[in-house]
PDB file of N, CA and C in Angstrom:
ATOM      1  N   MET I   1     161.137 -85.617  46.241  1.00 62.00           N
ATOM      2  CA  MET I   1     160.404 -85.191  45.073  1.00 62.00           C
ATOM      3  C   MET I   1     160.494 -86.274  44.002  1.00 62.00           C
ATOM      4  N   ASN I   2     159.406 -86.976  43.828  1.00 91.00           N
ATOM      5  CA  ASN I   2     159.364 -88.054  42.856  1.00 91.00           C
ATOM      6  C   ASN I   2     158.151 -87.926  41.973  1.00 91.00           C
ATOM      7  N   VAL I   3     158.245 -88.576  40.832  1.00 94.00           N
ATOM      8  CA  VAL I   3     157.117 -88.650  39.921  1.00 94.00           C
ATOM      9  C   VAL I   3     157.038 -90.084  39.409  1.00 94.00           C
ATOM     10  N   SER I   4     155.818 -90.567  39.274  1.00 96.00           N
ATOM     11  CA  SER I   4     155.579 -91.891  38.711  1.00 96.00           C
ATOM     12  C   SER I   4     154.915 -91.691  37.359  1.00 96.00           C
ATOM     13  N   ILE I   5     155.390 -92.435  36.355  1.00 96.00           N
ATOM     14  CA  ILE I   5     154.864 -92.310  35.002  1.00 96.00           C
ATOM     15  C   ILE I   5     154.452 -93.697  34.512  1.00 96.00           C
ATOM     16  N   LYS I   6     153.177 -93.853  34.216  1.00 96.00           N
ATOM     17  CA  LYS I   6     152.678 -95.103  33.661  1.00 96.00           C
ATOM     18  C   LYS I   6     152.132 -94.811  32.270  1.00 96.00           C
ATOM     19  N   VAL I   7     152.519 -95.631  31.307  1.00 95.00           N
ATOM     20  CA  VAL I   7     152.093 -95.437  29.923  1.00 95.00           C
ATOM     21  C   VAL I   7     151.546 -96.751  29.379  1.00 95.00           C
ATOM     22  N   LYS I   8     150.404 -96.674  28.712  1.00 94.00           N
ATOM     23  CA  LYS I   8     149.876 -97.845  28.008  1.00 94.00           C
ATOM     24  C   LYS I   8     149.148 -97.365  26.764  1.00 94.00           C
ATOM     25  N   GLU I   9     149.111 -98.220  25.763  1.00 92.00           N
ATOM     26  CA  GLU I   9     148.394 -97.895  24.540  1.00 92.00           C
ATOM     27  C   GLU I   9     147.193 -98.816  24.432  1.00 92.00           C
ATOM     28  N   GLU I  10     146.058 -98.220  24.100  1.00 92.00           N
ATOM     29  CA  GLU I  10     144.823 -98.986  23.984  1.00 92.00           C
ATOM     30  C   GLU I  10     143.939 -98.350  22.922  1.00 92.00           C
ATOM     31  N   ASP I  11     143.522 -99.122  21.953  1.00 88.00           N
ATOM     32  CA  ASP I  11     142.630 -98.651  20.885  1.00 88.00           C
ATOM     33  C   ASP I  11     143.161 -97.409  20.182  1.00 88.00           C
ATOM     34  N   GLY I  12     144.467 -97.363  19.939  1.00 88.00           N
ATOM     35  CA  GLY I  12     145.061 -96.260  19.201  1.00 88.00           C
ATOM     36  C   GLY I  12     145.310 -94.997  20.001  1.00 88.00           C
ATOM     37  N   THR I  13     145.040 -95.031  21.293  1.00 94.00           N
ATOM     38  CA  THR I  13     145.292 -93.878  22.159  1.00 94.00           C
ATOM     39  C   THR I  13     146.336 -94.263  23.189  1.00 94.00           C
ATOM     40  N   ILE I  14     147.258 -93.351  23.433  1.00 96.00           N
ATOM     41  CA  ILE I  14     148.270 -93.556  24.469  1.00 96.00           C
ATOM     42  C   ILE I  14     147.749 -92.910  25.751  1.00 96.00           C
ATOM     43  N   TYR I  15     147.622 -93.726  26.789  1.00 96.00           N
ATOM     44  CA  TYR I  15     147.167 -93.240  28.090  1.00 96.00           C
ATOM     45  C   TYR I  15     148.373 -93.108  29.012  1.00 96.00           C
ATOM     46  N   VAL I  16     148.496 -91.927  29.610  1.00 97.00           N
ATOM     47  CA  VAL I  16     149.602 -91.650  30.521  1.00 97.00           C
ATOM     48  C   VAL I  16     149.003 -91.266  31.872  1.00 97.00           C
ATOM     49  N   GLU I  17     149.532 -91.875  32.921  1.00 97.00           N
ATOM     50  CA  GLU I  17     149.114 -91.528  34.281  1.00 97.00           C
ATOM     51  C   GLU I  17     150.332 -91.001  35.028  1.00 97.00           C
ATOM     52  N   LEU I  18     150.250 -89.740  35.453  1.00 97.00           N
ATOM     53  CA  LEU I  18     151.335 -89.114  36.200  1.00 97.00           C
ATOM     54  C   LEU I  18     150.921 -88.955  37.651  1.00 97.00           C
ATOM     55  N   THR I  19     151.838 -89.258  38.547  1.00 96.00           N
ATOM     56  CA  THR I  19     151.589 -89.142  39.980  1.00 96.00           C
ATOM     57  C   THR I  19     152.801 -88.499  40.632  1.00 96.00           C
ATOM     58  N   GLY I  20     152.573 -87.552  41.527  1.00 96.00           N
ATOM     59  CA  GLY I  20     153.670 -86.916  42.264  1.00 96.00           C
ATOM     60  C   GLY I  20     153.829 -85.459  41.890  1.00 96.00           C
ATOM     61  N   GLU I  21     155.080 -85.021  41.845  1.00 96.00           N
ATOM     62  CA  GLU I  21     155.393 -83.620  41.580  1.00 96.00           C
ATOM     63  C   GLU I  21     156.117 -83.484  40.243  1.00 96.00           C
ATOM     64  N   ILE I  22     155.741 -82.466  39.482  1.00 96.00           N
ATOM     65  CA  ILE I  22     156.428 -82.177  38.226  1.00 96.00           C
ATOM     66  C   ILE I  22     157.093 -80.819  38.393  1.00 96.00           C
ATOM     67  N   ASP I  23     158.398 -80.861  38.591  1.00 95.00           N
ATOM     68  CA  ASP I  23     159.163 -79.642  38.844  1.00 95.00           C
ATOM     69  C   ASP I  23     160.505 -79.719  38.123  1.00 95.00           C
ATOM     70  N   ALA I  24     161.400 -78.813  38.427  1.00 94.00           N
ATOM     71  CA  ALA I  24     162.695 -78.772  37.744  1.00 94.00           C
ATOM     72  C   ALA I  24     163.460 -80.084  37.898  1.00 94.00           C
ATOM     73  N   TYR I  25     163.247 -80.782  38.974  1.00 95.00           N
ATOM     74  CA  TYR I  25     163.947 -82.037  39.236  1.00 95.00           C
ATOM     75  C   TYR I  25     163.359 -83.203  38.429  1.00 95.00           C
ATOM     76  N   THR I  26     162.038 -83.281  38.356  1.00 96.00           N
ATOM     77  CA  THR I  26     161.383 -84.428  37.711  1.00 96.00           C
ATOM     78  C   THR I  26     160.977 -84.181  36.259  1.00 96.00           C
ATOM     79  N   ALA I  27     160.880 -82.932  35.850  1.00 96.00           N
ATOM     80  CA  ALA I  27     160.411 -82.605  34.496  1.00 96.00           C
ATOM     81  C   ALA I  27     161.217 -83.276  33.385  1.00 96.00           C
ATOM     82  N   PRO I  28     162.558 -83.340  33.471  1.00 96.00           N
ATOM     83  CA  PRO I  28     163.296 -84.005  32.386  1.00 96.00           C
ATOM     84  C   PRO I  28     162.887 -85.466  32.187  1.00 96.00           C
ATOM     85  N   LYS I  29     162.608 -86.170  33.279  1.00 96.00           N
ATOM     86  CA  LYS I  29     162.177 -87.561  33.198  1.00 96.00           C
ATOM     87  C   LYS I  29     160.806 -87.657  32.529  1.00 96.00           C
ATOM     88  N   VAL I  30     159.906 -86.775  32.912  1.00 97.00           N
ATOM     89  CA  VAL I  30     158.563 -86.758  32.331  1.00 97.00           C
ATOM     90  C   VAL I  30     158.652 -86.425  30.842  1.00 97.00           C
ATOM     91  N   LYS I  31     159.427 -85.410  30.515  1.00 96.00           N
ATOM     92  CA  LYS I  31     159.562 -84.994  29.114  1.00 96.00           C
ATOM     93  C   LYS I  31     160.123 -86.123  28.256  1.00 96.00           C
ATOM     94  N   GLU I  32     161.159 -86.790  28.741  1.00 96.00           N
ATOM     95  CA  GLU I  32     161.782 -87.879  27.985  1.00 96.00           C
ATOM     96  C   GLU I  32     160.766 -88.990  27.695  1.00 96.00           C
ATOM     97  N   LYS I  33     160.032 -89.385  28.715  1.00 96.00           N
ATOM     98  CA  LYS I  33     159.069 -90.482  28.574  1.00 96.00           C
ATOM     99  C   LYS I  33     157.914 -90.104  27.638  1.00 96.00           C
ATOM    100  N   LEU I  34     157.409 -88.875  27.784  1.00 96.00           N
ATOM    101  CA  LEU I  34     156.274 -88.461  26.958  1.00 96.00           C
ATOM    102  C   LEU I  34     156.684 -88.183  25.522  1.00 96.00           C
ATOM    103  N   MET I  35     157.865 -87.614  25.321  1.00 94.00           N
ATOM    104  CA  MET I  35     158.339 -87.365  23.953  1.00 94.00           C
ATOM    105  C   MET I  35     158.534 -88.687  23.209  1.00 94.00           C
ATOM    106  N   GLU I  36     159.015 -89.683  23.926  1.00 94.00           N
ATOM    107  CA  GLU I  36     159.183 -91.011  23.334  1.00 94.00           C
ATOM    108  C   GLU I  36     157.834 -91.559  22.872  1.00 94.00           C
ATOM    109  N   ALA I  37     156.822 -91.392  23.710  1.00 92.00           N
ATOM    110  CA  ALA I  37     155.479 -91.888  23.388  1.00 92.00           C
ATOM    111  C   ALA I  37     154.814 -91.045  22.298  1.00 92.00           C
ATOM    112  N   ALA I  38     155.230 -89.791  22.152  1.00 91.00           N
ATOM    113  CA  ALA I  38     154.600 -88.877  21.194  1.00 91.00           C
ATOM    114  C   ALA I  38     155.191 -88.974  19.794  1.00 91.00           C
ATOM    115  N   LYS I  39     156.189 -89.834  19.599  1.00 90.00           N
ATOM    116  CA  LYS I  39     156.807 -89.967  18.280  1.00 90.00           C
ATOM    117  C   LYS I  39     155.820 -90.585  17.301  1.00 90.00           C
ATOM    118  N   GLY I  40     155.876 -90.109  16.089  1.00 88.00           N
ATOM    119  CA  GLY I  40     155.020 -90.655  15.051  1.00 88.00           C
ATOM    120  C   GLY I  40     153.945 -89.675  14.643  1.00 88.00           C
ATOM    121  N   ASP I  41     153.172 -90.084  13.660  1.00 93.00           N
ATOM    122  CA  ASP I  41     152.092 -89.248  13.144  1.00 93.00           C
ATOM    123  C   ASP I  41     150.757 -89.675  13.730  1.00 93.00           C
ATOM    124  N   ASN I  42     149.874 -88.697  13.872  1.00 95.00           N
ATOM    125  CA  ASN I  42     148.492 -88.928  14.314  1.00 95.00           C
ATOM    126  C   ASN I  42     148.396 -89.586  15.685  1.00 95.00           C
ATOM    127  N   VAL I  43     149.337 -89.304  16.563  1.00 95.00           N
ATOM    128  CA  VAL I  43     149.321 -89.878  17.910  1.00 95.00           C
ATOM    129  C   VAL I  43     148.263 -89.165  18.753  1.00 95.00           C
ATOM    130  N   LYS I  44     147.443 -89.951  19.429  1.00 96.00           N
ATOM    131  CA  LYS I  44     146.460 -89.406  20.373  1.00 96.00           C
ATOM    132  C   LYS I  44     146.935 -89.755  21.771  1.00 96.00           C
ATOM    133  N   MET I  45     147.101 -88.733  22.608  1.00 97.00           N
ATOM    134  CA  MET I  45     147.619 -88.948  23.949  1.00 97.00           C
ATOM    135  C   MET I  45     146.668 -88.346  24.973  1.00 97.00           C
ATOM    136  N   ASN I  46     146.325 -89.156  25.955  1.00 96.00           N
ATOM    137  CA  ASN I  46     145.453 -88.738  27.046  1.00 96.00           C
ATOM    138  C   ASN I  46     146.289 -88.798  28.321  1.00 96.00           C
ATOM    139  N   ILE I  47     146.507 -87.651  28.961  1.00 96.00           N
ATOM    140  CA  ILE I  47     147.373 -87.580  30.135  1.00 96.00           C
ATOM    141  C   ILE I  47     146.534 -87.294  31.376  1.00 96.00           C
ATOM    142  N   ASP I  48     146.538 -88.236  32.306  1.00 96.00           N
ATOM    143  CA  ASP I  48     145.795 -88.133  33.565  1.00 96.00           C
ATOM    144  C   ASP I  48     146.685 -87.458  34.608  1.00 96.00           C
ATOM    145  N   LEU I  49     146.254 -86.284  35.048  1.00 96.00           N
ATOM    146  CA  LEU I  49     147.020 -85.514  36.039  1.00 96.00           C
ATOM    147  C   LEU I  49     146.383 -85.561  37.431  1.00 96.00           C
ATOM    148  N   SER I  50     145.421 -86.457  37.644  1.00 94.00           N
ATOM    149  CA  SER I  50     144.713 -86.477  38.936  1.00 94.00           C
ATOM    150  C   SER I  50     145.641 -86.793  40.110  1.00 94.00           C
ATOM    151  N   GLY I  51     146.771 -87.455  39.852  1.00 95.00           N
ATOM    152  CA  GLY I  51     147.707 -87.785  40.923  1.00 95.00           C
ATOM    153  C   GLY I  51     148.840 -86.784  41.084  1.00 95.00           C
ATOM    154  N   VAL I  52     148.809 -85.707  40.303  1.00 96.00           N
ATOM    155  CA  VAL I  52     149.861 -84.688  40.396  1.00 96.00           C
ATOM    156  C   VAL I  52     149.466 -83.683  41.468  1.00 96.00           C
ATOM    157  N   ASN I  53     150.300 -83.585  42.513  1.00 93.00           N
ATOM    158  CA  ASN I  53     149.973 -82.677  43.600  1.00 93.00           C
ATOM    159  C   ASN I  53     150.742 -81.366  43.552  1.00 93.00           C
ATOM    160  N   TYR I  54     151.699 -81.250  42.612  1.00 94.00           N
ATOM    161  CA  TYR I  54     152.442 -79.998  42.467  1.00 94.00           C
ATOM    162  C   TYR I  54     153.042 -79.923  41.070  1.00 94.00           C
ATOM    163  N   MET I  55     152.981 -78.732  40.480  1.00 95.00           N
ATOM    164  CA  MET I  55     153.626 -78.505  39.195  1.00 95.00           C
ATOM    165  C   MET I  55     154.118 -77.068  39.156  1.00 95.00           C
ATOM    166  N   ASP I  56     155.339 -76.881  38.671  1.00 93.00           N
ATOM    167  CA  ASP I  56     155.857 -75.526  38.510  1.00 93.00           C
ATOM    168  C   ASP I  56     155.956 -75.185  37.027  1.00 93.00           C
ATOM    169  N   SER I  57     156.581 -74.066  36.705  1.00 92.00           N
ATOM    170  CA  SER I  57     156.672 -73.620  35.315  1.00 92.00           C
ATOM    171  C   SER I  57     157.465 -74.594  34.448  1.00 92.00           C
ATOM    172  N   THR I  58     158.397 -75.317  35.041  1.00 94.00           N
ATOM    173  CA  THR I  58     159.149 -76.315  34.284  1.00 94.00           C
ATOM    174  C   THR I  58     158.204 -77.407  33.801  1.00 94.00           C
ATOM    175  N   GLY I  59     157.287 -77.809  34.655  1.00 94.00           N
ATOM    176  CA  GLY I  59     156.286 -78.810  34.284  1.00 94.00           C
ATOM    177  C   GLY I  59     155.377 -78.303  33.181  1.00 94.00           C
ATOM    178  N   LEU I  60     154.967 -77.041  33.277  1.00 95.00           N
ATOM    179  CA  LEU I  60     154.144 -76.459  32.218  1.00 95.00           C
ATOM    180  C   LEU I  60     154.885 -76.516  30.884  1.00 95.00           C
ATOM    181  N   GLY I  61     156.174 -76.214  30.929  1.00 95.00           N
ATOM    182  CA  GLY I  61     156.997 -76.250  29.721  1.00 95.00           C
ATOM    183  C   GLY I  61     157.025 -77.622  29.077  1.00 95.00           C
ATOM    184  N   VAL I  62     157.012 -78.662  29.887  1.00 96.00           N
ATOM    185  CA  VAL I  62     156.982 -80.035  29.362  1.00 96.00           C
ATOM    186  C   VAL I  62     155.713 -80.238  28.541  1.00 96.00           C
ATOM    187  N   PHE I  63     154.583 -79.811  29.074  1.00 96.00           N
ATOM    188  CA  PHE I  63     153.312 -80.019  28.372  1.00 96.00           C
ATOM    189  C   PHE I  63     153.209 -79.167  27.116  1.00 96.00           C
ATOM    190  N   VAL I  64     153.785 -77.971  27.136  1.00 96.00           N
ATOM    191  CA  VAL I  64     153.821 -77.148  25.931  1.00 96.00           C
ATOM    192  C   VAL I  64     154.645 -77.859  24.853  1.00 96.00           C
ATOM    193  N   GLY I  65     155.787 -78.414  25.238  1.00 96.00           N
ATOM    194  CA  GLY I  65     156.643 -79.134  24.289  1.00 96.00           C
ATOM    195  C   GLY I  65     155.964 -80.354  23.695  1.00 96.00           C
ATOM    196  N   ILE I  66     155.294 -81.127  24.526  1.00 96.00           N
ATOM    197  CA  ILE I  66     154.583 -82.319  24.053  1.00 96.00           C
ATOM    198  C   ILE I  66     153.443 -81.908  23.130  1.00 96.00           C
ATOM    199  N   PHE I  67     152.718 -80.876  23.530  1.00 96.00           N
ATOM    200  CA  PHE I  67     151.606 -80.358  22.724  1.00 96.00           C
ATOM    201  C   PHE I  67     152.101 -79.957  21.332  1.00 96.00           C
ATOM    202  N   LYS I  68     153.192 -79.216  21.283  1.00 95.00           N
ATOM    203  CA  LYS I  68     153.752 -78.783  19.996  1.00 95.00           C
ATOM    204  C   LYS I  68     154.213 -79.972  19.155  1.00 95.00           C
ATOM    205  N   GLN I  69     154.851 -80.940  19.789  1.00 95.00           N
ATOM    206  CA  GLN I  69     155.323 -82.137  19.086  1.00 95.00           C
ATOM    207  C   GLN I  69     154.149 -82.880  18.453  1.00 95.00           C
ATOM    208  N   LEU I  70     153.104 -83.081  19.219  1.00 96.00           N
ATOM    209  CA  LEU I  70     151.944 -83.808  18.722  1.00 96.00           C
ATOM    210  C   LEU I  70     151.241 -83.044  17.597  1.00 96.00           C
ATOM    211  N   ARG I  71     151.040 -81.752  17.804  1.00 95.00           N
ATOM    212  CA  ARG I  71     150.350 -80.938  16.800  1.00 95.00           C
ATOM    213  C   ARG I  71     151.122 -80.880  15.483  1.00 95.00           C
ATOM    214  N   ALA I  72     152.448 -80.845  15.563  1.00 95.00           N
ATOM    215  CA  ALA I  72     153.284 -80.783  14.363  1.00 95.00           C
ATOM    216  C   ALA I  72     153.132 -82.036  13.507  1.00 95.00           C
ATOM    217  N   HIS I  73     152.665 -83.118  14.128  1.00 95.00           N
ATOM    218  CA  HIS I  73     152.506 -84.392  13.412  1.00 95.00           C
ATOM    219  C   HIS I  73     151.052 -84.864  13.422  1.00 95.00           C
ATOM    220  N   ASN I  74     150.128 -83.889  13.419  1.00 96.00           N
ATOM    221  CA  ASN I  74     148.680 -84.163  13.364  1.00 96.00           C
ATOM    222  C   ASN I  74     148.182 -85.010  14.527  1.00 96.00           C
ATOM    223  N   GLY I  75     148.821 -84.888  15.662  1.00 95.00           N
ATOM    224  CA  GLY I  75     148.399 -85.622  16.842  1.00 95.00           C
ATOM    225  C   GLY I  75     147.499 -84.786  17.735  1.00 95.00           C
ATOM    226  N   GLU I  76     147.054 -85.386  18.813  1.00 95.00           N
ATOM    227  CA  GLU I  76     146.163 -84.726  19.765  1.00 95.00           C
ATOM    228  C   GLU I  76     146.618 -85.030  21.180  1.00 95.00           C
ATOM    229  N   MET I  77     146.424 -84.063  22.070  1.00 96.00           N
ATOM    230  CA  MET I  77     146.734 -84.257  23.476  1.00 96.00           C
ATOM    231  C   MET I  77     145.549 -83.778  24.306  1.00 96.00           C
ATOM    232  N   LYS I  78     145.153 -84.618  25.252  1.00 96.00           N
ATOM    233  CA  LYS I  78     144.092 -84.242  26.188  1.00 96.00           C
ATOM    234  C   LYS I  78     144.637 -84.401  27.593  1.00 96.00           C
ATOM    235  N   LEU I  79     144.452 -83.381  28.408  1.00 96.00           N
ATOM    236  CA  LEU I  79     144.833 -83.435  29.821  1.00 96.00           C
ATOM    237  C   LEU I  79     143.567 -83.674  30.625  1.00 96.00           C
ATOM    238  N   THR I  80     143.579 -84.700  31.469  1.00 94.00           N
ATOM    239  CA  THR I  80     142.384 -85.040  32.241  1.00 94.00           C
ATOM    240  C   THR I  80     142.710 -85.141  33.723  1.00 94.00           C
ATOM    241  N   GLY I  81     141.660 -85.157  34.525  1.00 93.00           N
ATOM    242  CA  GLY I  81     141.814 -85.349  35.961  1.00 93.00           C
ATOM    243  C   GLY I  81     142.518 -84.194  36.649  1.00 93.00           C
ATOM    244  N   MET I  82     142.436 -83.027  36.072  1.00 90.00           N
ATOM    245  CA  MET I  82     143.169 -81.886  36.596  1.00 90.00           C
ATOM    246  C   MET I  82     142.519 -81.350  37.874  1.00 90.00           C
ATOM    247  N   THR I  83     143.320 -81.163  38.902  1.00 89.00           N
ATOM    248  CA  THR I  83     142.820 -80.581  40.143  1.00 89.00           C
ATOM    249  C   THR I  83     142.527 -79.099  39.928  1.00 89.00           C
ATOM    250  N   GLU I  84     141.797 -78.527  40.840  1.00 89.00           N
ATOM    251  CA  GLU I  84     141.466 -77.102  40.752  1.00 89.00           C
ATOM    252  C   GLU I  84     142.737 -76.248  40.740  1.00 89.00           C
ATOM    253  N   ARG I  85     143.714 -76.643  41.522  1.00 89.00           N
ATOM    254  CA  ARG I  85     144.974 -75.899  41.592  1.00 89.00           C
ATOM    255  C   ARG I  85     145.725 -75.936  40.253  1.00 89.00           C
ATOM    256  N   LEU I  86     145.807 -77.109  39.642  1.00 92.00           N
ATOM    257  CA  LEU I  86     146.459 -77.216  38.344  1.00 92.00           C
ATOM    258  C   LEU I  86     145.654 -76.501  37.267  1.00 92.00           C
ATOM    259  N   GLN I  87     144.341 -76.614  37.329  1.00 91.00           N
ATOM    260  CA  GLN I  87     143.482 -75.922  36.361  1.00 91.00           C
ATOM    261  C   GLN I  87     143.744 -74.423  36.412  1.00 91.00           C
ATOM    262  N   ARG I  88     143.871 -73.884  37.598  1.00 92.00           N
ATOM    263  CA  ARG I  88     144.136 -72.450  37.768  1.00 92.00           C
ATOM    264  C   ARG I  88     145.472 -72.073  37.133  1.00 92.00           C
ATOM    265  N   LEU I  89     146.478 -72.932  37.287  1.00 92.00           N
ATOM    266  CA  LEU I  89     147.794 -72.700  36.700  1.00 92.00           C
ATOM    267  C   LEU I  89     147.692 -72.621  35.176  1.00 92.00           C
ATOM    268  N   PHE I  90     146.946 -73.544  34.566  1.00 93.00           N
ATOM    269  CA  PHE I  90     146.767 -73.534  33.115  1.00 93.00           C
ATOM    270  C   PHE I  90     145.903 -72.351  32.671  1.00 93.00           C
ATOM    271  N   ASP I  91     144.936 -71.945  33.499  1.00 93.00           N
ATOM    272  CA  ASP I  91     144.103 -70.782  33.183  1.00 93.00           C
ATOM    273  C   ASP I  91     144.929 -69.494  33.193  1.00 93.00           C
ATOM    274  N   ILE I  92     145.719 -69.313  34.232  1.00 93.00           N
ATOM    275  CA  ILE I  92     146.518 -68.095  34.394  1.00 93.00           C
ATOM    276  C   ILE I  92     147.491 -67.910  33.238  1.00 93.00           C
ATOM    277  N   THR I  93     148.075 -68.996  32.777  1.00 93.00           N
ATOM    278  CA  THR I  93     149.062 -68.924  31.701  1.00 93.00           C
ATOM    279  C   THR I  93     148.427 -68.866  30.313  1.00 93.00           C
ATOM    280  N   GLY I  94     147.120 -69.053  30.224  1.00 93.00           N
ATOM    281  CA  GLY I  94     146.433 -69.032  28.938  1.00 93.00           C
ATOM    282  C   GLY I  94     146.470 -70.365  28.211  1.00 93.00           C
ATOM    283  N   LEU I  95     147.120 -71.359  28.794  1.00 92.00           N
ATOM    284  CA  LEU I  95     147.219 -72.667  28.138  1.00 92.00           C
ATOM    285  C   LEU I  95     145.875 -73.382  28.076  1.00 92.00           C
ATOM    286  N   ALA I  96     144.992 -73.068  29.008  1.00 91.00           N
ATOM    287  CA  ALA I  96     143.673 -73.697  29.014  1.00 91.00           C
ATOM    288  C   ALA I  96     142.868 -73.314  27.775  1.00 91.00           C
ATOM    289  N   ASP I  97     143.191 -72.170  27.172  1.00 92.00           N
ATOM    290  CA  ASP I  97     142.493 -71.733  25.965  1.00 92.00           C
ATOM    291  C   ASP I  97     142.994 -72.465  24.721  1.00 92.00           C
ATOM    292  N   VAL I  98     144.160 -73.072  24.809  1.00 92.00           N
ATOM    293  CA  VAL I  98     144.796 -73.703  23.657  1.00 92.00           C
ATOM    294  C   VAL I  98     144.713 -75.228  23.732  1.00 92.00           C
ATOM    295  N   MET I  99     144.849 -75.764  24.928  1.00 92.00           N
ATOM    296  CA  MET I  99     144.904 -77.212  25.123  1.00 92.00           C
ATOM    297  C   MET I  99     143.537 -77.774  25.487  1.00 92.00           C
ATOM    298  N   ASP I 100     143.334 -79.053  25.175  1.00 92.00           N
ATOM    299  CA  ASP I 100     142.109 -79.768  25.508  1.00 92.00           C
ATOM    300  C   ASP I 100     142.237 -80.258  26.941  1.00 92.00           C
ATOM    301  N   ILE I 101     141.453 -79.647  27.838  1.00 89.00           N
ATOM    302  CA  ILE I 101     141.552 -79.964  29.263  1.00 89.00           C
ATOM    303  C   ILE I 101     140.188 -80.398  29.776  1.00 89.00           C
ATOM    304  N   ASN I 102     140.193 -81.474  30.565  1.00 81.00           N
ATOM    305  CA  ASN I 102     138.977 -82.014  31.149  1.00 81.00           C
ATOM    306  C   ASN I 102     139.275 -82.387  32.586  1.00 81.00           C
ATOM    307  N   THR I 103     138.459 -81.975  33.517  1.00 66.00           N
ATOM    308  CA  THR I 103     138.717 -82.310  34.922  1.00 66.00           C
ATOM    309  C   THR I 103     138.398 -83.755  35.240  1.00 66.00           C
ATOM    310  N   GLU I 104     137.616 -84.405  34.396  1.00 69.00           N
ATOM    311  CA  GLU I 104     137.289 -85.811  34.607  1.00 69.00           C
ATOM    312  C   GLU I 104     138.402 -86.699  34.062  1.00 69.00           C
ATOM    313  N   VAL I 105     138.569 -87.875  34.664  1.00 64.00           N
ATOM    314  CA  VAL I 105     139.556 -88.841  34.196  1.00 64.00           C
ATOM    315  C   VAL I 105     138.906 -89.722  33.147  1.00 64.00           C
ATOM    316  N   GLU I 106     139.641 -89.972  32.060  1.00 61.00           N
ATOM    317  CA  GLU I 106     139.145 -90.833  30.985  1.00 61.00           C
ATOM    318  C   GLU I 106     140.101 -91.980  30.778  1.00 61.00           C
ATOM    319  N   GLY I 107     139.574 -93.152  30.527  1.00 58.00           N
ATOM    320  CA  GLY I 107     140.441 -94.318  30.293  1.00 58.00           C
ATOM    321  C   GLY I 107     141.176 -94.682  31.560  1.00 58.00           C
ATOM    322  N   GLY I 108     142.393 -95.087  31.434  1.00 55.00           N
ATOM    323  CA  GLY I 108     143.177 -95.422  32.612  1.00 55.00           C
ATOM    324  C   GLY I 108     144.352 -96.298  32.271  1.00 55.00           C
ATOM    325  N   VAL I 109     145.311 -96.247  33.149  1.00 54.00           N
ATOM    326  CA  VAL I 109     146.535 -97.033  32.950  1.00 54.00           C
ATOM    327  C   VAL I 109     146.517 -98.222  33.861  1.00 54.00           C
TER     328      VAL I 109
END
């Protein structure tokens, strides 16, 4: 169970590309890396999930935490490249109604 995290900043937006599984084992690593990138005011973060093949509730918790961190400092978070399976997970939990989600990939790392 591994996860790959690529981060780059371009034109004032932080682009994150996640690949692999986000679960109880990998979530702390993802959270640490994304929280580091989310520091500051007015941060815009675009997270590409097209390479994520599995996510559990721990992974959802990471995105809720990042979302709250960004919103508290006038930032924005967009989740892109979401598979149908991940989209369903966000729909069931109601997070799709709160977060900016797009199935298409934007930008790139």
